[in-house]
Short mmCIF file of C-alpha atoms in Angstrom, two decimals:
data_model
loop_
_atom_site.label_atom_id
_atom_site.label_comp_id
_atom_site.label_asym_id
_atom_site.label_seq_id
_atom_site.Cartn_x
_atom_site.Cartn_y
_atom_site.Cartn_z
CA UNK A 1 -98.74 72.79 -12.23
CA UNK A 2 -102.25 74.16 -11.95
CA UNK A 3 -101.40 76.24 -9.21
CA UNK A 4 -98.32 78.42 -8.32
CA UNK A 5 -97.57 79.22 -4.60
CA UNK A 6 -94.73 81.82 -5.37
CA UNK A 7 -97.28 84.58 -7.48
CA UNK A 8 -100.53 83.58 -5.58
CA UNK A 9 -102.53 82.52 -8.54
CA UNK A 10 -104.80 80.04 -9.30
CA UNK A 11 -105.40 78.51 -12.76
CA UNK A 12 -108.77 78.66 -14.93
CA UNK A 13 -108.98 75.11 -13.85
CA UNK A 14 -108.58 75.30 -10.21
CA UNK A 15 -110.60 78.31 -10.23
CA UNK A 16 -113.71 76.13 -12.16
CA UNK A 17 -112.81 73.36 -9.82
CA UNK A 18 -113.49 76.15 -6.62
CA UNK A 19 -116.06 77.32 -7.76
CA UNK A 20 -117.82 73.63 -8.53
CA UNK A 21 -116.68 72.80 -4.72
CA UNK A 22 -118.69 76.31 -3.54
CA UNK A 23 -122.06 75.02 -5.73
CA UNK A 24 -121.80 71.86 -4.27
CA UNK A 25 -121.35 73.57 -0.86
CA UNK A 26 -124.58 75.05 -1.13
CA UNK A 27 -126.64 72.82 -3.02
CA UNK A 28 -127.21 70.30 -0.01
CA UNK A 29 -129.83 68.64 -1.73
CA UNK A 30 -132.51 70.13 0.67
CA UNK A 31 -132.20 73.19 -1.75
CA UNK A 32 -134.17 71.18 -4.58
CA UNK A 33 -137.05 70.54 -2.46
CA UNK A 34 -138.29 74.55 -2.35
CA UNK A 35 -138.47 75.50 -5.49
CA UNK A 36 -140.68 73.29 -6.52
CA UNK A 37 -143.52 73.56 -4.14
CA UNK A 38 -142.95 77.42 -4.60
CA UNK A 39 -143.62 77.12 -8.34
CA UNK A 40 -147.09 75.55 -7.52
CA UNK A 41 -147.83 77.39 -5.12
CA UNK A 42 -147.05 80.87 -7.53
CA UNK A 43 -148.90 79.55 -10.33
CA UNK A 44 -149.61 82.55 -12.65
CA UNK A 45 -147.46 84.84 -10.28
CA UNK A 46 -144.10 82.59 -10.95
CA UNK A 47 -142.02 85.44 -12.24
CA UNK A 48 -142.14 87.84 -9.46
CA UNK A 49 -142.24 84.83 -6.76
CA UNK A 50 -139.04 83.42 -8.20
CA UNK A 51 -137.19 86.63 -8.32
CA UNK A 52 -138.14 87.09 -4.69
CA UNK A 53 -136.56 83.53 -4.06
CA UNK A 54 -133.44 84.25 -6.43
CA UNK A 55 -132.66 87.43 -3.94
CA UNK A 56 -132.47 85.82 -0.58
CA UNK A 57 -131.43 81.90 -1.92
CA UNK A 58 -128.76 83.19 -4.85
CA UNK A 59 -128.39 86.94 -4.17
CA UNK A 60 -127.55 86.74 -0.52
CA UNK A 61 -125.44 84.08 -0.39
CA UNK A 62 -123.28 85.34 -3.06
CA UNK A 63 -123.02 89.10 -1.47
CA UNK A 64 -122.83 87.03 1.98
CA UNK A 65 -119.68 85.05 0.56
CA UNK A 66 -118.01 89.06 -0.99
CA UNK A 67 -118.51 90.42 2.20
CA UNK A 68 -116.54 87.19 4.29
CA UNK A 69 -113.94 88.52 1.41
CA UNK A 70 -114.09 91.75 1.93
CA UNK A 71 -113.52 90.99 5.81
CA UNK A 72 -111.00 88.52 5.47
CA UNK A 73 -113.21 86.05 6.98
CA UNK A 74 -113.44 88.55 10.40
CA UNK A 75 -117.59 89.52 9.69
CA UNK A 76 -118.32 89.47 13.24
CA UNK A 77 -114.55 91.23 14.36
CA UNK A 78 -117.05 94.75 15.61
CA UNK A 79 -119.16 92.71 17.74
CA UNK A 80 -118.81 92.12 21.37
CA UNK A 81 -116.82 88.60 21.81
CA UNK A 82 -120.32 87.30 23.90
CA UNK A 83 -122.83 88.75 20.99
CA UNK A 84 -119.78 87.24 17.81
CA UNK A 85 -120.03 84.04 19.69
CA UNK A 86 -124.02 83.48 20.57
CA UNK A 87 -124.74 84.17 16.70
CA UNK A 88 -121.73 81.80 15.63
CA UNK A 89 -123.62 79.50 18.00
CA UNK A 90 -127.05 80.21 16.38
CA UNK A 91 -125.77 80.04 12.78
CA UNK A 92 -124.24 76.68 13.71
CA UNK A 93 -127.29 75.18 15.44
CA UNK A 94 -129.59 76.01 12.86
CA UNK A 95 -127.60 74.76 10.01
CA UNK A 96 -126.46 72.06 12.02
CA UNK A 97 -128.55 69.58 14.29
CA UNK A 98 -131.57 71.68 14.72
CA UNK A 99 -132.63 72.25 10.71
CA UNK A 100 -130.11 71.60 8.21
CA UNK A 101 -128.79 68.47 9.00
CA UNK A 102 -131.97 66.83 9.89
CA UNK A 103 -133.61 67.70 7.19
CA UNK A 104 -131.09 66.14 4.79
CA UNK A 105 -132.04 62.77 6.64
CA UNK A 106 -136.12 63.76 5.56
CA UNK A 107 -134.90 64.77 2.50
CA UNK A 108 -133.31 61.40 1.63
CA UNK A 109 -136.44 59.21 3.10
CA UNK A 110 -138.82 61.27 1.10
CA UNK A 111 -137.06 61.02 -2.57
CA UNK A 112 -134.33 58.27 -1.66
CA UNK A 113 -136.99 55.39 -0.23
CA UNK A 114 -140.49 56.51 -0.25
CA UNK A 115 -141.11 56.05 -3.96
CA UNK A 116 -139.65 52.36 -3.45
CA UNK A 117 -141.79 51.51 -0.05
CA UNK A 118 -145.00 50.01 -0.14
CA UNK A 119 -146.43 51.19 3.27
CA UNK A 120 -145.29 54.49 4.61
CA UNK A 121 -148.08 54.82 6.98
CA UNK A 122 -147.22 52.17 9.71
CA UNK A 123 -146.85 53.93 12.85
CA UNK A 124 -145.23 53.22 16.45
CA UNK A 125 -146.74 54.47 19.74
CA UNK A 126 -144.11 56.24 21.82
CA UNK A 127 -145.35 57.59 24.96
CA UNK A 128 -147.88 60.25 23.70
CA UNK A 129 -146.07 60.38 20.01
CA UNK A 130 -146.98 58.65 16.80
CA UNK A 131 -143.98 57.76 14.75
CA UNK A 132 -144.08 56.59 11.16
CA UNK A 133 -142.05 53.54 11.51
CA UNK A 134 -140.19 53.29 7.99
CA UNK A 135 -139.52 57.04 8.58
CA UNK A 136 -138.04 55.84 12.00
CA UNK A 137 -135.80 52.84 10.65
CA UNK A 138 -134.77 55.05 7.99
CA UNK A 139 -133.45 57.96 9.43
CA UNK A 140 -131.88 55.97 12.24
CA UNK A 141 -129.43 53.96 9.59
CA UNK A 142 -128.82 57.13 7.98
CA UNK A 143 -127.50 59.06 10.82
CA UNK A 144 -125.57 55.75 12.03
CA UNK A 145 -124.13 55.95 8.56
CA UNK A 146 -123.37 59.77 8.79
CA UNK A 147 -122.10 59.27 12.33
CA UNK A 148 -119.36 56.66 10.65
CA UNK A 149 -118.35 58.48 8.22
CA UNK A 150 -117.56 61.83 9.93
CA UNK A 151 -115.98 60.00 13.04
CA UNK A 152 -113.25 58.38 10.52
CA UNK A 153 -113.68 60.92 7.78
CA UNK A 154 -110.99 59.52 4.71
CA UNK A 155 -110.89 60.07 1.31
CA UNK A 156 -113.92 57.97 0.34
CA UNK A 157 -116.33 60.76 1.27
CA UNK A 158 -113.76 63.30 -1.32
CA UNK A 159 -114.25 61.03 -4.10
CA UNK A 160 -117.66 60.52 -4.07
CA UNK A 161 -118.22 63.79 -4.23
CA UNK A 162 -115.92 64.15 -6.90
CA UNK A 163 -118.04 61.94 -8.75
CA UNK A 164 -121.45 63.15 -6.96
CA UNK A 165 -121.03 66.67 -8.02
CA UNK A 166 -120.87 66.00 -11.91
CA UNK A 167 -123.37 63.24 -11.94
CA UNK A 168 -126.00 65.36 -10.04
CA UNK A 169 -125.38 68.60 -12.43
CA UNK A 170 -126.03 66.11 -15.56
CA UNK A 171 -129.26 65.27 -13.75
CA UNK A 172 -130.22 68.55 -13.06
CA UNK A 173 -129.48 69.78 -16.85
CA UNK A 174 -131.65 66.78 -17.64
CA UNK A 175 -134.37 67.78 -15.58
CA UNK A 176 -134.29 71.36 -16.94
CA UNK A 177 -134.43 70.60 -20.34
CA UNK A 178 -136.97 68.43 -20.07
CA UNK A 179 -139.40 71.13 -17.62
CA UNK A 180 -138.85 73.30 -20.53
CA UNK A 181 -139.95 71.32 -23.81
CA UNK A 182 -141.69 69.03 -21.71
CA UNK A 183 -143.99 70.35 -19.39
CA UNK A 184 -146.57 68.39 -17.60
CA UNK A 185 -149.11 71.05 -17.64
CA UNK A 186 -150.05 74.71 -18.03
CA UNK A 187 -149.69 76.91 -15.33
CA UNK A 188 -151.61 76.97 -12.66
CA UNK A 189 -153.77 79.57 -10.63
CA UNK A 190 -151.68 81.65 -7.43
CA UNK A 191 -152.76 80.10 -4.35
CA UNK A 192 -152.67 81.79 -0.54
CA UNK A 193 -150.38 84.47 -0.54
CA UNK A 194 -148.80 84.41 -3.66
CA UNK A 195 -151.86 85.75 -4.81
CA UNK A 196 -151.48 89.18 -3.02
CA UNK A 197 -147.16 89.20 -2.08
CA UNK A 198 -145.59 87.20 -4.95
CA UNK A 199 -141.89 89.23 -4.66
CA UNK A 200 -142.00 89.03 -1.04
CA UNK A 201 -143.64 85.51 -0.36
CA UNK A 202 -141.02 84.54 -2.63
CA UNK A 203 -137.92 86.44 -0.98
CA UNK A 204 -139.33 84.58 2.57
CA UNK A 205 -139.40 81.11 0.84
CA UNK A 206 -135.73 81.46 -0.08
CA UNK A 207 -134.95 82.16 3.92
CA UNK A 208 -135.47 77.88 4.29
CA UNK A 209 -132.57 77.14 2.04
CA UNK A 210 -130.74 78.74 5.02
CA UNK A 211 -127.69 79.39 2.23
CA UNK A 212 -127.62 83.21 3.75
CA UNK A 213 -126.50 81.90 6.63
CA UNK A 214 -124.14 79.28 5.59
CA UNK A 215 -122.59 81.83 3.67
CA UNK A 216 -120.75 82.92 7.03
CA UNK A 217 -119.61 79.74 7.56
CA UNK A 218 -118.68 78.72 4.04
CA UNK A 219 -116.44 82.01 3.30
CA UNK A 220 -114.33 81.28 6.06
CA UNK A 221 -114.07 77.95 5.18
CA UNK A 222 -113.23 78.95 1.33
CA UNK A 223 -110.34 81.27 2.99
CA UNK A 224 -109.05 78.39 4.52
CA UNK A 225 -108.84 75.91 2.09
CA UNK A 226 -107.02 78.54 -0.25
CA UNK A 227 -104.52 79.90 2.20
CA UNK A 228 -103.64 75.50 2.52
CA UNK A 229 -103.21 75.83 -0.91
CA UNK A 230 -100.60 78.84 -0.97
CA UNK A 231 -102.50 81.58 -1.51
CA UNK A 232 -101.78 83.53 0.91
CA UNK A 233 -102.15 87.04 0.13
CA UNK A 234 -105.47 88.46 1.37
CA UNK A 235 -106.05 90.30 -2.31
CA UNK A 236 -105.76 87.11 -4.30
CA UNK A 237 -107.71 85.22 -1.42
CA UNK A 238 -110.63 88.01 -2.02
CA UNK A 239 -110.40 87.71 -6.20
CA UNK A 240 -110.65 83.85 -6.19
CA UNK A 241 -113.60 83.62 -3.46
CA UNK A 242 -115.31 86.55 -5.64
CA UNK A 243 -115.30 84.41 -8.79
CA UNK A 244 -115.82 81.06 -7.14
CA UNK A 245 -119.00 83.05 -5.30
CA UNK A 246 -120.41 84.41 -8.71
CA UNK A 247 -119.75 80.46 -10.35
CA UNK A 248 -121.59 78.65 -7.22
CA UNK A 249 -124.38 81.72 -7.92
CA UNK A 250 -124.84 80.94 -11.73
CA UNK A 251 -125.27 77.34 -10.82
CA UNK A 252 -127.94 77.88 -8.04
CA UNK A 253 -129.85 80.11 -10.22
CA UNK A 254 -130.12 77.35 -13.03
CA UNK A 255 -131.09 75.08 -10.62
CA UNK A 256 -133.83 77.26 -8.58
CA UNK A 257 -135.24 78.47 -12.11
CA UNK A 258 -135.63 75.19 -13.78
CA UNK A 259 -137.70 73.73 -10.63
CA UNK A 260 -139.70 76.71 -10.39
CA UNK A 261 -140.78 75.90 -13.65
CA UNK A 262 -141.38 72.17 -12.99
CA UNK A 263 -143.53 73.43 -9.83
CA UNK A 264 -145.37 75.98 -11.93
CA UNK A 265 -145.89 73.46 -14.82
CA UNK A 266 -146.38 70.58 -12.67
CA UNK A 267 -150.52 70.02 -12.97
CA UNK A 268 -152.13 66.53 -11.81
CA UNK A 269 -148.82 65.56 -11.14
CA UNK A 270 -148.84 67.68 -7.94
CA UNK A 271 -152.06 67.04 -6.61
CA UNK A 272 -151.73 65.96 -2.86
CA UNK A 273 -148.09 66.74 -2.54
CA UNK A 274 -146.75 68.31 0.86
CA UNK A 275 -143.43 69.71 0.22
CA UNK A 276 -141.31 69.62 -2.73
CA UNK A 277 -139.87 66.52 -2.31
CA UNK A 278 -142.75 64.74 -3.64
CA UNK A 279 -143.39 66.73 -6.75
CA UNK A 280 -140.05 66.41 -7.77
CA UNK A 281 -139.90 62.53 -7.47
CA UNK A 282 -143.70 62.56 -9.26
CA UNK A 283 -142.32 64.68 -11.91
CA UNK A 284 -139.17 62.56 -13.02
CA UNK A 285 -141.11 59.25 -12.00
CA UNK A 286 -144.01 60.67 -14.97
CA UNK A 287 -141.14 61.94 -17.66
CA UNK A 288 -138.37 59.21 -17.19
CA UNK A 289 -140.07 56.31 -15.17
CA UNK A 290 -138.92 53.79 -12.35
CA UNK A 291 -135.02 54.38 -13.69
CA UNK A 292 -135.18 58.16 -13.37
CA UNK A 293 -136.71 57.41 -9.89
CA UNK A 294 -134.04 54.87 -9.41
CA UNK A 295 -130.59 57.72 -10.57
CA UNK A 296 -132.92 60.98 -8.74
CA UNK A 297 -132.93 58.79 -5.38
CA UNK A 298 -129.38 57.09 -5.64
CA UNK A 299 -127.84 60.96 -6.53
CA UNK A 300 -130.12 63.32 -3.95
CA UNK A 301 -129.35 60.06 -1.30
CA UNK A 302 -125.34 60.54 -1.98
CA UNK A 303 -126.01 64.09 -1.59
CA UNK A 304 -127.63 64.65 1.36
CA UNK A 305 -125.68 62.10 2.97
CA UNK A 306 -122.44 63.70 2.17
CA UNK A 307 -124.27 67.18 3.23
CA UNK A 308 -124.96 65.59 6.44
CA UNK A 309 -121.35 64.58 6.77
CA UNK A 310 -120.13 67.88 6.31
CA UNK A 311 -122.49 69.27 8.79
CA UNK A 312 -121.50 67.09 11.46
CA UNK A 313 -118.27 68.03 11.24
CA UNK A 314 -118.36 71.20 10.80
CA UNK A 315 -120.57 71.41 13.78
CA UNK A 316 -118.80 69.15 15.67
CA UNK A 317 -115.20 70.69 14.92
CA UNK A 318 -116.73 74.12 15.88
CA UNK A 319 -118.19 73.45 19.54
CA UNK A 320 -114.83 71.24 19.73
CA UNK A 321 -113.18 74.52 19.66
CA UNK A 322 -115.81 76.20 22.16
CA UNK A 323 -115.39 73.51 24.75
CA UNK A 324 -112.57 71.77 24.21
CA UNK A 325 -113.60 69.24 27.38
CA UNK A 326 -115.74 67.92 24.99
CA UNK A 327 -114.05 65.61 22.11
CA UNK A 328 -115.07 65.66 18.42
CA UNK A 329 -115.80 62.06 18.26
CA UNK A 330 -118.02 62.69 21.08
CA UNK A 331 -119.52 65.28 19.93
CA UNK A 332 -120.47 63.63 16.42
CA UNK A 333 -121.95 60.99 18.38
CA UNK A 334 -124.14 63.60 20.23
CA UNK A 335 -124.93 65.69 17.35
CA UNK A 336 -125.78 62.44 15.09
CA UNK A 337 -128.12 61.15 17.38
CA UNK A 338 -129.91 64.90 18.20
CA UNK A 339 -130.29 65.09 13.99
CA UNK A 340 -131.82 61.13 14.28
CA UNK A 341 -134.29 62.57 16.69
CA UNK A 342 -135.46 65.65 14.91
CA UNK A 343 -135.27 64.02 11.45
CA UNK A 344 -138.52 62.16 13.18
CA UNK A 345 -140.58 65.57 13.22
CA UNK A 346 -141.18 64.89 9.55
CA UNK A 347 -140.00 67.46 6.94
CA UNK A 348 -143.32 68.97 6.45
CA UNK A 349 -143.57 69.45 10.43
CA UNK A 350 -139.82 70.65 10.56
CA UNK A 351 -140.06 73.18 7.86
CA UNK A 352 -142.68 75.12 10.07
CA UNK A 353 -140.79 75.15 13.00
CA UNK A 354 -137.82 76.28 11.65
CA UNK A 355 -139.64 79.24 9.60
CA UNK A 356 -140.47 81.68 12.47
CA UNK A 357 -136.64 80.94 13.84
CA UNK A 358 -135.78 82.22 9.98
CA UNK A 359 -137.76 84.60 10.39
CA UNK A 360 -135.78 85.87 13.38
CA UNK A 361 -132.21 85.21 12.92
CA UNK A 362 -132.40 85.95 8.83
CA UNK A 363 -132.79 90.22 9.49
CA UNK A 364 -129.51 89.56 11.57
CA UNK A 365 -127.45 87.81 9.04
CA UNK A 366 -128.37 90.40 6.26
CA UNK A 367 -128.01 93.08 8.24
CA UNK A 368 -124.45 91.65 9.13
CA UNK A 369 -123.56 91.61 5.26
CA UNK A 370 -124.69 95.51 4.49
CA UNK A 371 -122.43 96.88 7.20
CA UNK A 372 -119.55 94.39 6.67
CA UNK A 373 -119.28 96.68 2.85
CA UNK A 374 -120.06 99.58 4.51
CA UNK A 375 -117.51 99.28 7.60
CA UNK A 376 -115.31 101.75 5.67
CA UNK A 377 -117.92 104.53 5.17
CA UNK A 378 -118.85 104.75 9.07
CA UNK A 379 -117.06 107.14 10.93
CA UNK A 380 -117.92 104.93 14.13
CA UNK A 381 -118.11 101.30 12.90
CA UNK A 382 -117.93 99.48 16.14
CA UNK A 383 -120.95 101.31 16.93
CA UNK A 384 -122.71 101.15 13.77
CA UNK A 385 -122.29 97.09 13.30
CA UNK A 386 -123.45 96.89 17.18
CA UNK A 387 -126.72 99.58 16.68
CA UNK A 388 -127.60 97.93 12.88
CA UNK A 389 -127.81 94.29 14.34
CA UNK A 390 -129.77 95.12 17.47
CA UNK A 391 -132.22 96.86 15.48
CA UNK A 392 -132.29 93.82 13.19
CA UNK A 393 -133.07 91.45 15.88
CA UNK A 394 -135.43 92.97 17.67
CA UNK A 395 -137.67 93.83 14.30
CA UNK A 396 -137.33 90.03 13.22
CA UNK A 397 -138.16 88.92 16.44
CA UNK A 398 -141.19 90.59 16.45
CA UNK A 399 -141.85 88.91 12.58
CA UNK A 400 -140.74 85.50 13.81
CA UNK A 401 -143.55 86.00 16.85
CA UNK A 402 -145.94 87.20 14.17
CA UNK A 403 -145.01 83.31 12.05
CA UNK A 404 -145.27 81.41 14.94
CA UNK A 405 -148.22 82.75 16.62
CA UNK A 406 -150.03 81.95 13.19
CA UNK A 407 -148.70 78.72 12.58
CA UNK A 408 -150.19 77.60 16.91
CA UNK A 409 -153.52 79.18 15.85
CA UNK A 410 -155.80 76.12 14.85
CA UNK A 411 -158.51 76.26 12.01
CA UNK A 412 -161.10 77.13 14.65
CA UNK A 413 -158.68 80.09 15.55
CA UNK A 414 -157.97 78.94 19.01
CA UNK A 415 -154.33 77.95 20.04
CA UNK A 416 -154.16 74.33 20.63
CA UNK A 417 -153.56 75.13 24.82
CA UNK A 418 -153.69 77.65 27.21
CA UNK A 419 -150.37 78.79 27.04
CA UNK A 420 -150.41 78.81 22.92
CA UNK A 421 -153.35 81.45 23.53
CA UNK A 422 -151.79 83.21 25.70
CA UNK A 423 -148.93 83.61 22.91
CA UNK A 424 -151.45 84.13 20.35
CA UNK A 425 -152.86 86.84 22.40
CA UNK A 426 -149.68 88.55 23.43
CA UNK A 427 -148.93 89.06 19.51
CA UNK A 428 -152.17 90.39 18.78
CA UNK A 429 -152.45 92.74 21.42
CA UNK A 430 -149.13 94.40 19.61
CA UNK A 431 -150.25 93.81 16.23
CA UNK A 432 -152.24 97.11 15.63
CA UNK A 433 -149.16 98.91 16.88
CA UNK A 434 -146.58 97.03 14.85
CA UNK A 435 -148.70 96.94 11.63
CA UNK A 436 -147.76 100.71 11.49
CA UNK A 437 -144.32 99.59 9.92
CA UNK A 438 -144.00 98.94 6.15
CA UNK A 439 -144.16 95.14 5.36
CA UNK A 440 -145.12 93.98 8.88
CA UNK A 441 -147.79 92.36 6.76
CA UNK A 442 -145.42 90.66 4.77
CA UNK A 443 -143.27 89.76 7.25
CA UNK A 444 -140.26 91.98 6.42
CA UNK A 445 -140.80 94.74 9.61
CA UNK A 446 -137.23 94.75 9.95
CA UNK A 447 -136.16 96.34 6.96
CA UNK A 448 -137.17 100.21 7.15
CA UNK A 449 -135.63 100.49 10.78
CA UNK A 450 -132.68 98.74 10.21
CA UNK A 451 -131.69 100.68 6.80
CA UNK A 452 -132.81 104.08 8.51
CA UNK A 453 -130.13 102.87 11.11
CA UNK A 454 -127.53 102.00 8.85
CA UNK A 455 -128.50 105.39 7.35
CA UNK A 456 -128.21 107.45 10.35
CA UNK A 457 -125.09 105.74 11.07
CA UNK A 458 -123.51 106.68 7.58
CA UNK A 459 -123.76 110.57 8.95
CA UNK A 460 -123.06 110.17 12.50
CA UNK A 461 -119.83 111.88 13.58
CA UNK A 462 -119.05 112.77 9.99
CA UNK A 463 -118.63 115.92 11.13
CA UNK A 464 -116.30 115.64 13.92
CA UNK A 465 -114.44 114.01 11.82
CA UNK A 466 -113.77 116.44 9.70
CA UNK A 467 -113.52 119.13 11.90
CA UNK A 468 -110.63 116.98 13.41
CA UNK A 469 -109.27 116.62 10.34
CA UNK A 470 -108.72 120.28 9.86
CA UNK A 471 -107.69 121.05 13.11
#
């Protein structure tokens, strides 16, 4: 037997097999479409803008997953039950029907069916929105299909990602090899702000693939699944999540490397793309022709459909718990047709919104994993997890303002209505006041205050503590 119950361990085997199930996890196939665009975008800066996105889309995640280890899956055990439950709520809309999910539907349109549509620009009038009608069709069979499967979940949905996972690393190794002895072009010029902020441009970008996050989520999950496999002794629960954390990790990083390079190397074949999506499909359509278009689109398809799947559930299982009045089947109902709607933003248009919320909730979630390994240095943890996050919120509140007041500003520089302005103009007015903090520029005026909290907090009480100790 692979695995024995009675000594709590695991064989090399069902450890690989672990960690294959974290990577595939993480790599909803959203993940591929980043990178890419990135790489373009970073031209001649690539290195620095790809170790910015390696901290906060490979880094993160796998210090996020040690840390639900390291708490035995209790991160949010210091906070107040109504401040644990409102982020468990956040975390599980974002990654659920408000970002995540959706976009897995965009995701699928864009390098699933575009490539094999003739027309994409047909629209329908609804009201005072223009729809783009295959986009419509599309994502409304996808989320019917979604909605299916996670109402009468079986083992169909295991075994196609059993056979998912391995076909979709083969195409990835594929891809790789052939960015690096076959790349379409040199590399190209920095554009925008990877001119100026390639490190942390780059460690913002890596905030969409919202893995930081999921991390949470996923750990406790990972916990589960082992202690239904009999190991039940926290120790051994905390080595095997470690080393299926650090395989998922070396997996992402392959990935995010070799499509930084495709981005960076990409050349003509870029020209008019809007996300990465589009370069990616370009690139493999240009190196391998209609059946590399044919295997990317039937793979990232299967893979964002069995992301959405997992979503759903998860989503639905979780709010099932909240309110139990509410039944899951209802719920994925609900939550299906919410993602259908979104999806219909369009993944350029989603990916904006959903930055300044990033923007916001990100400083929170980080901030969550430094004091969950500190918890045993703090003479007062309850009060240090509690000070640490507030301090993190309100900072990346301020940056997600900053984000969202410059996406609403039109090329004139107007806001697009009166109340947009008045946003606009609420944000500048505390601008000069704010830009006082290191990186407000860059978007990271959370991080000073929040590690001179965690700081302060290492040293508070220290010293009653001792003197109690020798009394």
């Amino acid at each position: 037997m692979g695995l024995s119950v009675q000594d709590n361990q695991m064989s090399i085997g069902d450890t690989l097999g672990l960690g294959f199930m974290t990577f595939a996890f993480f790599l909803g196939a959203g993940n591929l479409i980043f990178p890419p665009f990135a790489g373009m975008l970073a031209g001649g800066n690539m290195p620095l803008a790809m170790l910015g996105f390696l901290i906060t889309a490979v880094g993160l995640p796998l210090v996020g997953l040690i840390a639900v280890a390291k708490a035995q899956g209790k991160v949010m055990a210091m906070l107040p039950v109504f401040a644990a439950t409102a982020l468990a709520i956040a975390i599980y809309i974002i990654i659920g029907p408000a970002f995540a999910a959706p976009r897995t539907g965009l995701v699928a349109y864009e390098i699933g069916a575009k490539p094999f549509i003739g027309n994409t620009s047909a629209t329908i009038l609804l009201g005072h929105l223009s729809l783009n009608l295959s986009q419509l069709i599309y994502t409304l069979g996808f989320f019917a299909v979604t909605m299916l499967l996670a109402l009468f979940p079986g083992k169909l949905l295991d075994s196609v990602g059993k056979v998912l996972t391995p076909i979709l690393l083969i195409l990835l190794v594929g891809l790789a090899a052939s960015v690096l002895f076959l790349p379409a072009s040199e590399v190209g010029q920095a554009v925008g702000d990877y001119q100026h902020h390639p490190l942390t441009k780059g460690i913002l970008e890596g905030y969409n693939t919202m893995d930081t996050l999921a991390s949470l989520m996923f750990g406790m999950l990972i916990i589960d699944i082992l202690r239904k496999k009999g190991i039940d002794q926290p120790s051994a629960q905390t080595k095997y999540l470690i080393r299926a954390a650090f395989i998922a990790a070396t997996g992402l990083a392959f990935v995010y490397v070799s499509l930084f390079f495709l981005g960076a190397t990409a050349g003509d074949i870029a020209i008019g793309a809007k996300n990465g999506g589009e370069i990616l499909t370009n690139y493999v359509t240009h190196e391998f022709g209609s059946l590399g278009t044919v295997l990317l689109s039937t793979v990232v398809t299967l893979a964002c459909l069995t992301t959405a799947v997992g979503l759903v559930s998860a989503c639905s299982e979780f709010f099932n718990e909240l309110m139990p009045k509410l039944s899951y089947r209802l719920l994925v109902v609900l939550l299906s047709a919410i993602c259908a709607v979104i999806a219909n933003v369009g993944l350029t248009q989603l990916i904006a919104i959903s930055i300044p919320v990033l923007m916001m909730i990100y400083p929170v979630a980080i901030a969550l994993v430094a004091v969950t390994f500190l918890t045993s240095y703090f003479a007062k943890p309850q009060f240090a997890h509690r000070a640490t996050l507030s301090v993190a919120l309100l900072f990346g509140i301020f940056d997600g303002m900053k984000v969202a007041a410059k996406s609403l500003t039109g090329d004139d520089g107007k806001g697009i209505n009166a109340i947009a302005q008045w946003f606009i103009d609420s944000v500048s007015g505390m601008a000069p006041t704010l830009s006082i903090l290191p990186l407000y520029e860059e978007g990271m005026a959370w991080l000073l205050p929040t590690l001179v909290v965690i700081v302060l907090c290492l040293f508070l009480g220290r010293g009653g503590a001792k003197t109690a100790t020798t009394a």
